[in-house]
Short mmCIF file of C-alpha atoms in Angstrom, two decimals:
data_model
loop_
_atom_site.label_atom_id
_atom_site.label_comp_id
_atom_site.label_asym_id
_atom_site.label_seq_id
_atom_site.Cartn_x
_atom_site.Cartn_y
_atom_site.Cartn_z
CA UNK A 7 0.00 0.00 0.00
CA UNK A 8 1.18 3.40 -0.99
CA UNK A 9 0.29 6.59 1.05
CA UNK A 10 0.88 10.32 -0.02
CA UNK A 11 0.54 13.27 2.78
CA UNK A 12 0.25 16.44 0.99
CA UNK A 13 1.87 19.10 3.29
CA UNK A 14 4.74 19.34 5.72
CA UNK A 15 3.58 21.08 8.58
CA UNK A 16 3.04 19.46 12.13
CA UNK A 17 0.04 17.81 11.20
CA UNK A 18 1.89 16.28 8.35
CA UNK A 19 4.84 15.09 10.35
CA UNK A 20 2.62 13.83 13.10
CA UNK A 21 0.77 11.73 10.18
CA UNK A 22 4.16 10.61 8.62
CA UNK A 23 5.35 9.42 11.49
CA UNK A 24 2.14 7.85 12.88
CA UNK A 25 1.28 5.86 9.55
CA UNK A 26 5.04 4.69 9.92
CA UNK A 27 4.75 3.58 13.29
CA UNK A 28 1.06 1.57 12.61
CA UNK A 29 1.21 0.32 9.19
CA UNK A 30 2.78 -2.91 8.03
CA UNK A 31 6.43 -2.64 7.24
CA UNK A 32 5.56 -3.17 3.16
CA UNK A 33 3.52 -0.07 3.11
CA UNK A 34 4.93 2.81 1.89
CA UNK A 35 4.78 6.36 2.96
CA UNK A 36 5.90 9.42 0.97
CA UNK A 37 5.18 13.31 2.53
CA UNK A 38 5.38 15.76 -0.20
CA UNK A 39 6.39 19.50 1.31
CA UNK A 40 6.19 23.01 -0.79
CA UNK A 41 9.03 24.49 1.13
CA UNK A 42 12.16 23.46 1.94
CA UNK A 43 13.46 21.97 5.26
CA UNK A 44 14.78 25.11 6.70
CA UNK A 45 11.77 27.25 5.43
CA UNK A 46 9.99 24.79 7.37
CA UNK A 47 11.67 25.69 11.07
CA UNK A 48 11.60 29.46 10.24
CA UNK A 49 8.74 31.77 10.42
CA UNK A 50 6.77 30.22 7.78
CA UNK A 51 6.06 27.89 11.14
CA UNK A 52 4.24 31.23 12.65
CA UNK A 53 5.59 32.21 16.61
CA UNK A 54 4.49 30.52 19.91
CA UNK A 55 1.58 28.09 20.41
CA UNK A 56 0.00 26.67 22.86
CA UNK A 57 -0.13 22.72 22.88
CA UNK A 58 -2.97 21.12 25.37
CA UNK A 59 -3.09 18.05 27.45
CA UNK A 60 -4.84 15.99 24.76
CA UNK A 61 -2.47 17.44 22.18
CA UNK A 62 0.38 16.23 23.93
CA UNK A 63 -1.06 12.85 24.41
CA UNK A 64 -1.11 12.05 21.09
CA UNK A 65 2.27 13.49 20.34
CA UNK A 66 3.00 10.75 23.18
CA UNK A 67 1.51 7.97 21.31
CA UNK A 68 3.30 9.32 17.87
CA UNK A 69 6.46 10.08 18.60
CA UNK A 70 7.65 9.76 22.51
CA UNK A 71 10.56 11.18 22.30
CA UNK A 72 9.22 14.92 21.36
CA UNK A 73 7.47 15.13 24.86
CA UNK A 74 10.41 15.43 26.67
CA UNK A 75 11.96 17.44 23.97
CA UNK A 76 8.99 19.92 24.08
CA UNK A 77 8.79 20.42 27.73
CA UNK A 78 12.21 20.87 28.48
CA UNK A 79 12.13 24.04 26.00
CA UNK A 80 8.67 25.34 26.86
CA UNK A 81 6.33 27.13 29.57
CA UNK A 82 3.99 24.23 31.14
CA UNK A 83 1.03 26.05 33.23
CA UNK A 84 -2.05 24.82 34.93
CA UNK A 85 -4.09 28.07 35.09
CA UNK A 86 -4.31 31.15 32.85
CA UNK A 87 -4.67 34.16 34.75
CA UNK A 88 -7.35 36.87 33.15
CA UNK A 89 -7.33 40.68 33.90
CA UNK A 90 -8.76 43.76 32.82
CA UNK A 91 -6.74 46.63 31.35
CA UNK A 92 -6.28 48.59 34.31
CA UNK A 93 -4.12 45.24 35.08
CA UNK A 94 -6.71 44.26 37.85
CA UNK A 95 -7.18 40.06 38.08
CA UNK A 96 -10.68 38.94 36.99
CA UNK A 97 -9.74 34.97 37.55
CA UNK A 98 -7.15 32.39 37.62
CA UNK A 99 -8.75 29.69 35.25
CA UNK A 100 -7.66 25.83 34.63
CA UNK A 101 -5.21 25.34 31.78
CA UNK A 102 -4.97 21.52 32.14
CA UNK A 103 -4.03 19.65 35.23
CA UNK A 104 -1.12 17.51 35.20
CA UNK A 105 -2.97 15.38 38.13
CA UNK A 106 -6.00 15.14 36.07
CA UNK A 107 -4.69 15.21 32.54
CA UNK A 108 -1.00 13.74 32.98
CA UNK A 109 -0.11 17.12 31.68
CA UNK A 110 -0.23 20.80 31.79
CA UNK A 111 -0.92 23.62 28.95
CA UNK A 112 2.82 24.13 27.60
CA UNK A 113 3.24 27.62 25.32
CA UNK A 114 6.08 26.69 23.10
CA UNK A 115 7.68 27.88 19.83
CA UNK A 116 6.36 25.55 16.97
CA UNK A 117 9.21 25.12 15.34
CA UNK A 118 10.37 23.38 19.00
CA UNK A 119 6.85 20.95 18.17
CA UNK A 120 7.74 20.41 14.73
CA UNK A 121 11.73 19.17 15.93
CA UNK A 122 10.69 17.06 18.35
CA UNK A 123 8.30 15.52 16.16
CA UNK A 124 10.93 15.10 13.83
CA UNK A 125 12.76 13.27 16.39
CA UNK A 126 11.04 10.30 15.14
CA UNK A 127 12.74 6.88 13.12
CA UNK A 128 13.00 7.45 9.67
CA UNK A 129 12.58 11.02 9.54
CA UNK A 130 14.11 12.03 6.45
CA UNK A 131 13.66 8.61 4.17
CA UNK A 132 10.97 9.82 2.21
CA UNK A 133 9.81 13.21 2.80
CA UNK A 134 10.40 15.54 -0.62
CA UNK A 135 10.91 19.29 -0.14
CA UNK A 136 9.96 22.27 -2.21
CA UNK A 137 7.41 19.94 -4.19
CA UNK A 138 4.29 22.43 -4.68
CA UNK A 139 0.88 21.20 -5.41
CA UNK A 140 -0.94 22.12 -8.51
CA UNK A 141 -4.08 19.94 -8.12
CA UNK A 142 -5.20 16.45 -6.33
CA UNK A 143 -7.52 13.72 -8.65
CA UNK A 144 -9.25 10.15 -7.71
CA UNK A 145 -10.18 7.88 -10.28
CA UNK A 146 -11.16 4.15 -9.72
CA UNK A 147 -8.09 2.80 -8.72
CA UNK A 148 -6.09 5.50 -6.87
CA UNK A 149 -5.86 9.11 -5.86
CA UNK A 150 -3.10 11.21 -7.79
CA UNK A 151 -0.90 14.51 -6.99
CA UNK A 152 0.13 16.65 -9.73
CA UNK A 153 2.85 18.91 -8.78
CA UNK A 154 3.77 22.70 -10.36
CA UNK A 155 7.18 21.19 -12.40
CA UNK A 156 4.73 18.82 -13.65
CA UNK A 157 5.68 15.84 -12.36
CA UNK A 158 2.83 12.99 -11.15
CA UNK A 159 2.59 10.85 -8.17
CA UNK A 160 -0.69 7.86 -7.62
CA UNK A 161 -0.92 6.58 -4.36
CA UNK A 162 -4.12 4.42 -2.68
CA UNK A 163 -4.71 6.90 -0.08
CA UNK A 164 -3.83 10.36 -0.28
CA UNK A 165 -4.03 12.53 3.18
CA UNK A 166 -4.41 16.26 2.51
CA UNK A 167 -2.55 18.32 5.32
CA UNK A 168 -1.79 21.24 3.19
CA UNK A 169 -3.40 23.69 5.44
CA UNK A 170 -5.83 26.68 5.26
CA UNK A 171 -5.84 27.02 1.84
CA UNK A 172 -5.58 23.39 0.94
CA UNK A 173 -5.39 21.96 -2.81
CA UNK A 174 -6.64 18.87 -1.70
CA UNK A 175 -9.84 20.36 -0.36
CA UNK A 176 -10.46 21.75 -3.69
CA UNK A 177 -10.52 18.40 -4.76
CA UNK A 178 -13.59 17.54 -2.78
CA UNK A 179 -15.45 21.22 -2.66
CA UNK A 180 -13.91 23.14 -5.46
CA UNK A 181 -14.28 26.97 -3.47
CA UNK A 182 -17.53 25.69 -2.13
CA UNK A 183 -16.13 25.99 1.52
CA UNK A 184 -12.73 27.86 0.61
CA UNK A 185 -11.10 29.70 3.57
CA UNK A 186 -12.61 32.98 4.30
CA UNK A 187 -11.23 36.12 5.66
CA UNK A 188 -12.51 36.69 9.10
CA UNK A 189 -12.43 40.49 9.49
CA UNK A 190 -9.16 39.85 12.12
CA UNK A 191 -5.50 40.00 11.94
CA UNK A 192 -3.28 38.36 14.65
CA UNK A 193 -0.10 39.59 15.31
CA UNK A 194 2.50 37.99 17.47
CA UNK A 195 5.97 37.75 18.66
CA UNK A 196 8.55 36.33 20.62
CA UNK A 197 11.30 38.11 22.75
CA UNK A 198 13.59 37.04 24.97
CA UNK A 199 13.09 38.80 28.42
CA UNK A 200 16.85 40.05 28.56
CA UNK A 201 15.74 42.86 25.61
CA UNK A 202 12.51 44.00 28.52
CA UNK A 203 14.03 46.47 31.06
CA UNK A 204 15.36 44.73 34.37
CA UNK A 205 12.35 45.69 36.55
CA UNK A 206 10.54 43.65 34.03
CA UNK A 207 12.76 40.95 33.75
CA UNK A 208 12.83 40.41 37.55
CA UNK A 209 9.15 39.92 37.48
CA UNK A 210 8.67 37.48 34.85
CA UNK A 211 11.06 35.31 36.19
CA UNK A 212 9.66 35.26 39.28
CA UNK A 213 5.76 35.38 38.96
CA UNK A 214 5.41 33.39 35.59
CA UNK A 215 2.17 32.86 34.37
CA UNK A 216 0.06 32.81 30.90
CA UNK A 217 -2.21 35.78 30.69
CA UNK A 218 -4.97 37.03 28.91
CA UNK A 219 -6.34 40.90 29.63
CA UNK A 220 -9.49 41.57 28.27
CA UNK A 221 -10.85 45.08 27.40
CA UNK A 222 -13.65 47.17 25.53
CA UNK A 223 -10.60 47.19 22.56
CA UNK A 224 -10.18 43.53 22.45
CA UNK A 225 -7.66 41.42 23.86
CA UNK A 226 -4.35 40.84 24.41
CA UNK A 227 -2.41 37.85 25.82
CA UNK A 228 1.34 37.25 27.77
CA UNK A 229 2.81 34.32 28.33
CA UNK A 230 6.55 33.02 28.91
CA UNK A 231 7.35 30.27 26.05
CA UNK A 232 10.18 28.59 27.09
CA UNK A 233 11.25 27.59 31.39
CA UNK A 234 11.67 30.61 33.38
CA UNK A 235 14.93 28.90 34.57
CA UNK A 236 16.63 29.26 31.28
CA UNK A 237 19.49 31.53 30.90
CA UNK A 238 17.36 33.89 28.58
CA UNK A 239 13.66 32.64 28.90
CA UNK A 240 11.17 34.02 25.58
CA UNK A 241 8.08 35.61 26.15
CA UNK A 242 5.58 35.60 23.72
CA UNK A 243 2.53 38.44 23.33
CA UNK A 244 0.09 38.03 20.51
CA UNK A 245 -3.11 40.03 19.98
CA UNK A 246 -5.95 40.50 17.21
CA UNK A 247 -7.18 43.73 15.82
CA UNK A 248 -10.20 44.06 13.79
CA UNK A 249 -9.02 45.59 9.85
CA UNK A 250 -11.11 45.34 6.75
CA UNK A 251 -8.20 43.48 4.74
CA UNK A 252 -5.15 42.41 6.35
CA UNK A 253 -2.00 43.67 5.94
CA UNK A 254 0.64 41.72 4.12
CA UNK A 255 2.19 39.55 6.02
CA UNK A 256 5.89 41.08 4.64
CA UNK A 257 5.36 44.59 6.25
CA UNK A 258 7.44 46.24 8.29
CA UNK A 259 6.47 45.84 11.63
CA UNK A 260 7.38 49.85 11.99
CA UNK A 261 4.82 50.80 9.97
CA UNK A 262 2.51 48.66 12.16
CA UNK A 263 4.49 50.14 15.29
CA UNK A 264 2.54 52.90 15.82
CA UNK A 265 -1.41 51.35 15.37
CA UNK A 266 -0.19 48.27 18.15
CA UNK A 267 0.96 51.43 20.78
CA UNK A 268 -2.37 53.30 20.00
CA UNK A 269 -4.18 50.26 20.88
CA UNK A 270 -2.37 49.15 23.88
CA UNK A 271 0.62 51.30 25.26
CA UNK A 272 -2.23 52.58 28.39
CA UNK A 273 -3.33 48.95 29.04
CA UNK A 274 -1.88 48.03 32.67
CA UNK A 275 -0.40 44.89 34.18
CA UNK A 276 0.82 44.58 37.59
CA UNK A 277 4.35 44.74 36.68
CA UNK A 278 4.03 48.71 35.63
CA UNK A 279 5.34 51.31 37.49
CA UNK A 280 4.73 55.39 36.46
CA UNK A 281 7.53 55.24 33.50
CA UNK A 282 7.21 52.07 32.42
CA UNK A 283 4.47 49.77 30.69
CA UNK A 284 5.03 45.97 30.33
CA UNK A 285 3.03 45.86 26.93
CA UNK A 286 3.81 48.40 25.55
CA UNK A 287 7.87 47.68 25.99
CA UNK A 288 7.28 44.19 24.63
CA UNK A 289 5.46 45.48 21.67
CA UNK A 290 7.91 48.08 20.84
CA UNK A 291 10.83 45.79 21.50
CA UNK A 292 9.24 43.11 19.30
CA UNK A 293 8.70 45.39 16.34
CA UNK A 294 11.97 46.89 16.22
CA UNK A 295 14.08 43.44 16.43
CA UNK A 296 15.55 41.45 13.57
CA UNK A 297 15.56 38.49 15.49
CA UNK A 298 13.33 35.42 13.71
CA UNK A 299 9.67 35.29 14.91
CA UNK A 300 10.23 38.58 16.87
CA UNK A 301 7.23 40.10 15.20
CA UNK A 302 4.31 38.16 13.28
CA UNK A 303 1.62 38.96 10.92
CA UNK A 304 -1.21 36.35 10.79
CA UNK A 305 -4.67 37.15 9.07
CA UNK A 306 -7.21 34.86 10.60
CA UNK A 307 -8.24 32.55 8.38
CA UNK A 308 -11.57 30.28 8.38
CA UNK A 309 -13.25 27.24 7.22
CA UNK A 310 -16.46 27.00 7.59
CA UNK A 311 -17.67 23.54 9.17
CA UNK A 312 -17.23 20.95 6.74
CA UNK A 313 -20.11 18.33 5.77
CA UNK A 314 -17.45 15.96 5.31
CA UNK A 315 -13.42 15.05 5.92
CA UNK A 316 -12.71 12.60 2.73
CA UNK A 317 -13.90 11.77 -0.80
CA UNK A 318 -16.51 8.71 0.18
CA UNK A 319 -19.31 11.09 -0.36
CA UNK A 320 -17.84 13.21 -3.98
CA UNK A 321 -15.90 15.05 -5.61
CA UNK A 322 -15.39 18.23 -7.08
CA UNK A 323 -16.18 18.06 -10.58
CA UNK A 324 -12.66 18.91 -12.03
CA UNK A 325 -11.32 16.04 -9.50
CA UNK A 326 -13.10 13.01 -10.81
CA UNK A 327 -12.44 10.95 -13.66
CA UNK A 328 -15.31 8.03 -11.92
CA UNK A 329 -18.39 9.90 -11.52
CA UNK A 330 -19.96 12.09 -8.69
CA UNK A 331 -18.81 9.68 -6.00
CA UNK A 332 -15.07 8.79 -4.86
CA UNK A 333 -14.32 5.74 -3.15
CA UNK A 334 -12.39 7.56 0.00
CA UNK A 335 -9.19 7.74 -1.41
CA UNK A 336 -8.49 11.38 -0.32
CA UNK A 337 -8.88 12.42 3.16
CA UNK A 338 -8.27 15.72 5.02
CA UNK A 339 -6.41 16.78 8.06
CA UNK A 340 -5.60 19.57 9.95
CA UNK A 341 -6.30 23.33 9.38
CA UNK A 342 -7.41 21.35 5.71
CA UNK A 343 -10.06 19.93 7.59
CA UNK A 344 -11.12 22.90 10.51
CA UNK A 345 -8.95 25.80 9.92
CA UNK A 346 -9.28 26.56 13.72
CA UNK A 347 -9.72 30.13 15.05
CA UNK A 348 -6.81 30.16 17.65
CA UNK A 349 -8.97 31.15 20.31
CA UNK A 350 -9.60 27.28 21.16
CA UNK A 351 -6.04 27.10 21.72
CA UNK A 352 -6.54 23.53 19.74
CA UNK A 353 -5.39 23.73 16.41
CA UNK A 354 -2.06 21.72 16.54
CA UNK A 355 -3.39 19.71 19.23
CA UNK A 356 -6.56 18.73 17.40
CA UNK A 357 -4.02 17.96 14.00
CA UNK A 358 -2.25 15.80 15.56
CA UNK A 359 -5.03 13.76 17.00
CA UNK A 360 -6.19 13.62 13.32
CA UNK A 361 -3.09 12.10 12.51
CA UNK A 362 -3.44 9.55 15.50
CA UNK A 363 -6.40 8.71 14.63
CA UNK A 364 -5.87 8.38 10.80
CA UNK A 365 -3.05 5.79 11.20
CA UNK A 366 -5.06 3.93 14.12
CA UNK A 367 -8.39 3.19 11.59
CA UNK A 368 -6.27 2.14 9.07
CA UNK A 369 -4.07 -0.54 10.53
CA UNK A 370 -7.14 -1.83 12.35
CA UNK A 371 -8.65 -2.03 8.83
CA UNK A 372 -5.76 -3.69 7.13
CA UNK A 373 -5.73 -6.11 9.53
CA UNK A 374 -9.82 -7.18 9.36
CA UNK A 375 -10.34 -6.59 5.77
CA UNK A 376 -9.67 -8.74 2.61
CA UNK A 377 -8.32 -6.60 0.55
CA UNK A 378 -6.83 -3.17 0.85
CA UNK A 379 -9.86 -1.94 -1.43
CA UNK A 380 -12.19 -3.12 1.35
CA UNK A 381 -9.95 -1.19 4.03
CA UNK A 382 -9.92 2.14 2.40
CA UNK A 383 -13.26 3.29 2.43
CA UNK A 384 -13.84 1.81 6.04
CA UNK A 385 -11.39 3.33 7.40
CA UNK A 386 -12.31 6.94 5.61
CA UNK A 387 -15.53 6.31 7.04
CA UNK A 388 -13.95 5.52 10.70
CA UNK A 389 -11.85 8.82 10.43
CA UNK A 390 -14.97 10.62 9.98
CA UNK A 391 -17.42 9.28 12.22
CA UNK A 392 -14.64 9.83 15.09
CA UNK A 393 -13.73 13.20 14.52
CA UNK A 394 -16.29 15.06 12.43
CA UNK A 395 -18.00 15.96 15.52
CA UNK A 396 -15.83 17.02 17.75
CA UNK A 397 -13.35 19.25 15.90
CA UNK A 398 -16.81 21.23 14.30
CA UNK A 399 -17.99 21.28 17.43
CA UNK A 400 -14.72 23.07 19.13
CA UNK A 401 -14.49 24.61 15.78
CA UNK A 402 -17.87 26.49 16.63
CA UNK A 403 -16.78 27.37 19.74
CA UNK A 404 -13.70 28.95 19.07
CA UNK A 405 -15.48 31.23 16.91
CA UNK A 406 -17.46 32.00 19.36
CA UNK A 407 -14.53 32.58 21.96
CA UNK A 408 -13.43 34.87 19.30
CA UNK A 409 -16.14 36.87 18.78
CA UNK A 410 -16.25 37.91 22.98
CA UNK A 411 -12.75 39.26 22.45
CA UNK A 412 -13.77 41.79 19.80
CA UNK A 413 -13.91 45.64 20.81
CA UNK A 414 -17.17 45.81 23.20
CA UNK A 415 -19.11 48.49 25.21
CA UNK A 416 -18.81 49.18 28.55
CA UNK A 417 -21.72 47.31 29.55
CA UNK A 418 -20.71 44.34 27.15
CA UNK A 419 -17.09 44.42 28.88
CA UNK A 420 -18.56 44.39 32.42
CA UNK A 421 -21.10 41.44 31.38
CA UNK A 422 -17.61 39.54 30.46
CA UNK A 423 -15.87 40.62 33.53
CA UNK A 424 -18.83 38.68 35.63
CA UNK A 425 -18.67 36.26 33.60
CA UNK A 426 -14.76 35.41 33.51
CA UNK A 427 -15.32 35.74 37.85
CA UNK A 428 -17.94 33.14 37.90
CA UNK A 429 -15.98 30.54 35.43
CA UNK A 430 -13.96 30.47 37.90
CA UNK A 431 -15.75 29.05 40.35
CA UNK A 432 -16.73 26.20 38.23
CA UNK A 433 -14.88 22.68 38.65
CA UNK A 434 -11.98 21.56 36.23
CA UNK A 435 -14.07 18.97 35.17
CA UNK A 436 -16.45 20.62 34.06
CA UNK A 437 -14.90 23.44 31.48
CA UNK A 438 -12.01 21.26 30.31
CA UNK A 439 -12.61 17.24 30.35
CA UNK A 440 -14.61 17.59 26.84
CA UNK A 441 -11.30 18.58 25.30
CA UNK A 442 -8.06 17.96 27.56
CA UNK A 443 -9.21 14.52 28.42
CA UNK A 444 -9.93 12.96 24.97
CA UNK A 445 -8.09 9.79 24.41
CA UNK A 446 -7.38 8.69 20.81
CA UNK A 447 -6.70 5.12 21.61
CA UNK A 448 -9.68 4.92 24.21
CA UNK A 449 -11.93 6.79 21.39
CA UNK A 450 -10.82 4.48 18.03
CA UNK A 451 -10.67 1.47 20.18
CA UNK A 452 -14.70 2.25 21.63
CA UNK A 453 -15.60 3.15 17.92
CA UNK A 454 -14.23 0.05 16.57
CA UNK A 455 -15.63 -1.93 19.77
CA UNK A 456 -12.36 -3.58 20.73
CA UNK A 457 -10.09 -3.29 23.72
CA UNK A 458 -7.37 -0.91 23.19
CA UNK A 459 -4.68 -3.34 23.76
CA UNK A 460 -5.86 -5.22 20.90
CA UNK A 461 -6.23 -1.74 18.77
CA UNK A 462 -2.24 -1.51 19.78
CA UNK A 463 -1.20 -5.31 19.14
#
């Protein structure tokens, strides 16, 4: 059996690696990547990111030698502490409970999730670099790639993690459900404390935390991305402003200088004192560094739910050379799949459980079925049933997350204080289980109805 992933992001690698570690040692997996390796680790990779408990259990399952990796080079919290702009503390909410979860919330650099994912056997055998996608096909008998230098690859399932603006979804919707422009920009950046005045310094080292301060102009959050005992710990700010069209994402972060500082040089955090202001220092350091990742530009980007994640119920009329219906040979992942509003704080988590998930189905339908003909579409089928659901229905949420951090009123900004207060009075259990505690080998194994020691075997 031959499989093609289209795209070499984290979801991608997490796939690669997965299908590697589940499939029988004649299959054959090939990852086909538009950039090149280093492009890959740079800022194409965006800033910071937060990972979740249930993210980092599958990373577990994938690859278990990027969890140590990750954590040693990250910011693990429990809670997420929420103020106001006059710097006052609305709540200290749970961020994942190492007792409850087996892990914490970690705010890391991605490219520091994408190396340790790389960490994995194999790594390099058969992943191709600056190959660009022109278009993605299924007939009868196998799904096919067609690259921009021309060249053609067939495969028997083809996985589309190729992101936001995915080829491979065009193959199933054409621009029926192409990524929209949400109205938002994100911008972001990392800097390492030691550029942040001493008084500053002093303070994130010693009262660490991941913050999020909410105001009538939107929202803004703070968080340390790497230990706090490293030599030069990161901290990473990022922030969303609402713009008509987004800026591109090449500008100079001078000329964006001055709009960041009219939004939020008067916002307060604890740390200020009459001459100086945490934010806006960070901001202003973070736009006038050359350093990689120092400053960000990220229009938010959105897929609207999907109907479906693979080809078992059609195709796009340019991608089929077998009629209206395909036969599950291409299958989404990823922000392909649920381009995620990053106000769930789930998009790389929720990838790589695709990828999990993905590899799981399909070795337990290699090993039941016949032929691999029989396994395909089954296991398409599985994919879906398991995770249709659940990433639309965080994928709903988020948006609405994002919406209660646009600019509000007064009285809309004191209805969201209250209601930040009284969250946190509610039990872990109750806001976080849904999401931190999903298990993709307890799920796949109860979907399939075995044990999942047998799913493993």
């Amino acid at each position: 059996m031959r499989v093609i992933i289209v795209g070499g992001g984290i979801g991608g690698i997490a796939t690669y690696h997965s299908l590697l570690k589940h499939l029988p040692p004649s299959s054959t997996v090939d990852l086909y990547e538009a950039y090149s390796p280093s492009a890959c680790k740079s800022a194409i990779l965006g800033g910071a990111i937060t990972v979740g408990p249930n993210g980092q259990r599958a990373i577990a399952s994938i690859t278990p030698a990027a969890i140590p990796y990750i954590l040693e080079r990250g910011f693990q919290s429990s809670v997420i502490t929420v103020r106001n702009d006059f710097g006052k503390t609305l709540a200290q909410l749970p961020f994942g409970s190492p007792d409850r979860y087996g892990y914490s919330s970690v705010m890391v650099s991605r490219a520091i999730v994408y190396e340790g994912l790389m960490l994995g056997a194999d790594t390099d055998a058969r992943i191709h670099w600056s190959m660009r996608v022109k278009r993605v096909w299924e007939t009868e008998e196998a799904a096919h790639v067609e690259f921009e230098d021309g060249s053609i690859e067939s495969c028997d399932w083809l996985i589309g993690a190729d992101g936001a603006k995915s080829k491979t979804r065009d193959a199933l919707f054409d621009d029926n459900y192409a990524t929209q422009y949400e109205g938002m920009t994100g911008f972001c950046g990392v800097v390492p404390i030691s550029n942040l005045s001493p008084a500053f310094q002093e303070a994130l080292r010693k009262q660490p935390s991941a913050t999020m301060t909410l105001s009538t102009g939107g929202h803004l959050g703070l968080s340390l991305s790497s230990p706090p005992s490293d030599a030069d710990p990161s901290v990473f700010w990022f922030t969303s402003i609402e713009l008509s069209s987004p800026p591109a994402r090449d500008t100079p972060p001078g000329d964006l200088k001055a709009i960041l500082l009219g939004q939020y040089k008067d916002w307060k955090s604890p740390f200020d004192t009459p001459e100086q202001n945490l934010f806006a220092e960070v901001m202003s350091v973070s736009c006038s560094s050359t350093r990689e990742n120092s400053f960000l530009i990220l229009p938010r980007w959105y897929t609207p739910p999907l109907p479906y994640f693979t080809s078992l119920h059609g195709l796009a009329s340019s991608s089929s050379s077998c009629g209206a219906k395909g036969r599950g040979r291409i299958v989404l992942i990823g922000d392909a799949a649920h381009a995620m509003p990053p106000d769930a704080a789930q998009g790389v988590s929720l990838a790589v459980e695709d990828a999990l998930v993905l590899a799981l189905v399909l070795k337990h339908y290699l090993s039941t079925s016949k032929t691999e003909s029989e396994a395909i579409p089954q296991a398409a089928k599985s994919y879906e049933d398991i995770r249709l659901v659940r990433v639309n229905k965080i994928l709903v949420n988020a948006k609405a997350r994002q919406n209660r951090k646009k600019r509000a009123t007064p009285i809309q900004q004191w209805v969201r204080e209250k209601m930040v207060w009284m969250a946190s009075f509610l039990p872990e259990w109750f806001m976080n289980d849904e999401i931190f505690a999903y298990d993709v080998e307890h799920q796949v194994a109860t979907h399939l109805g075995i044990t999942t020691k047998d799913l493993l075997a």
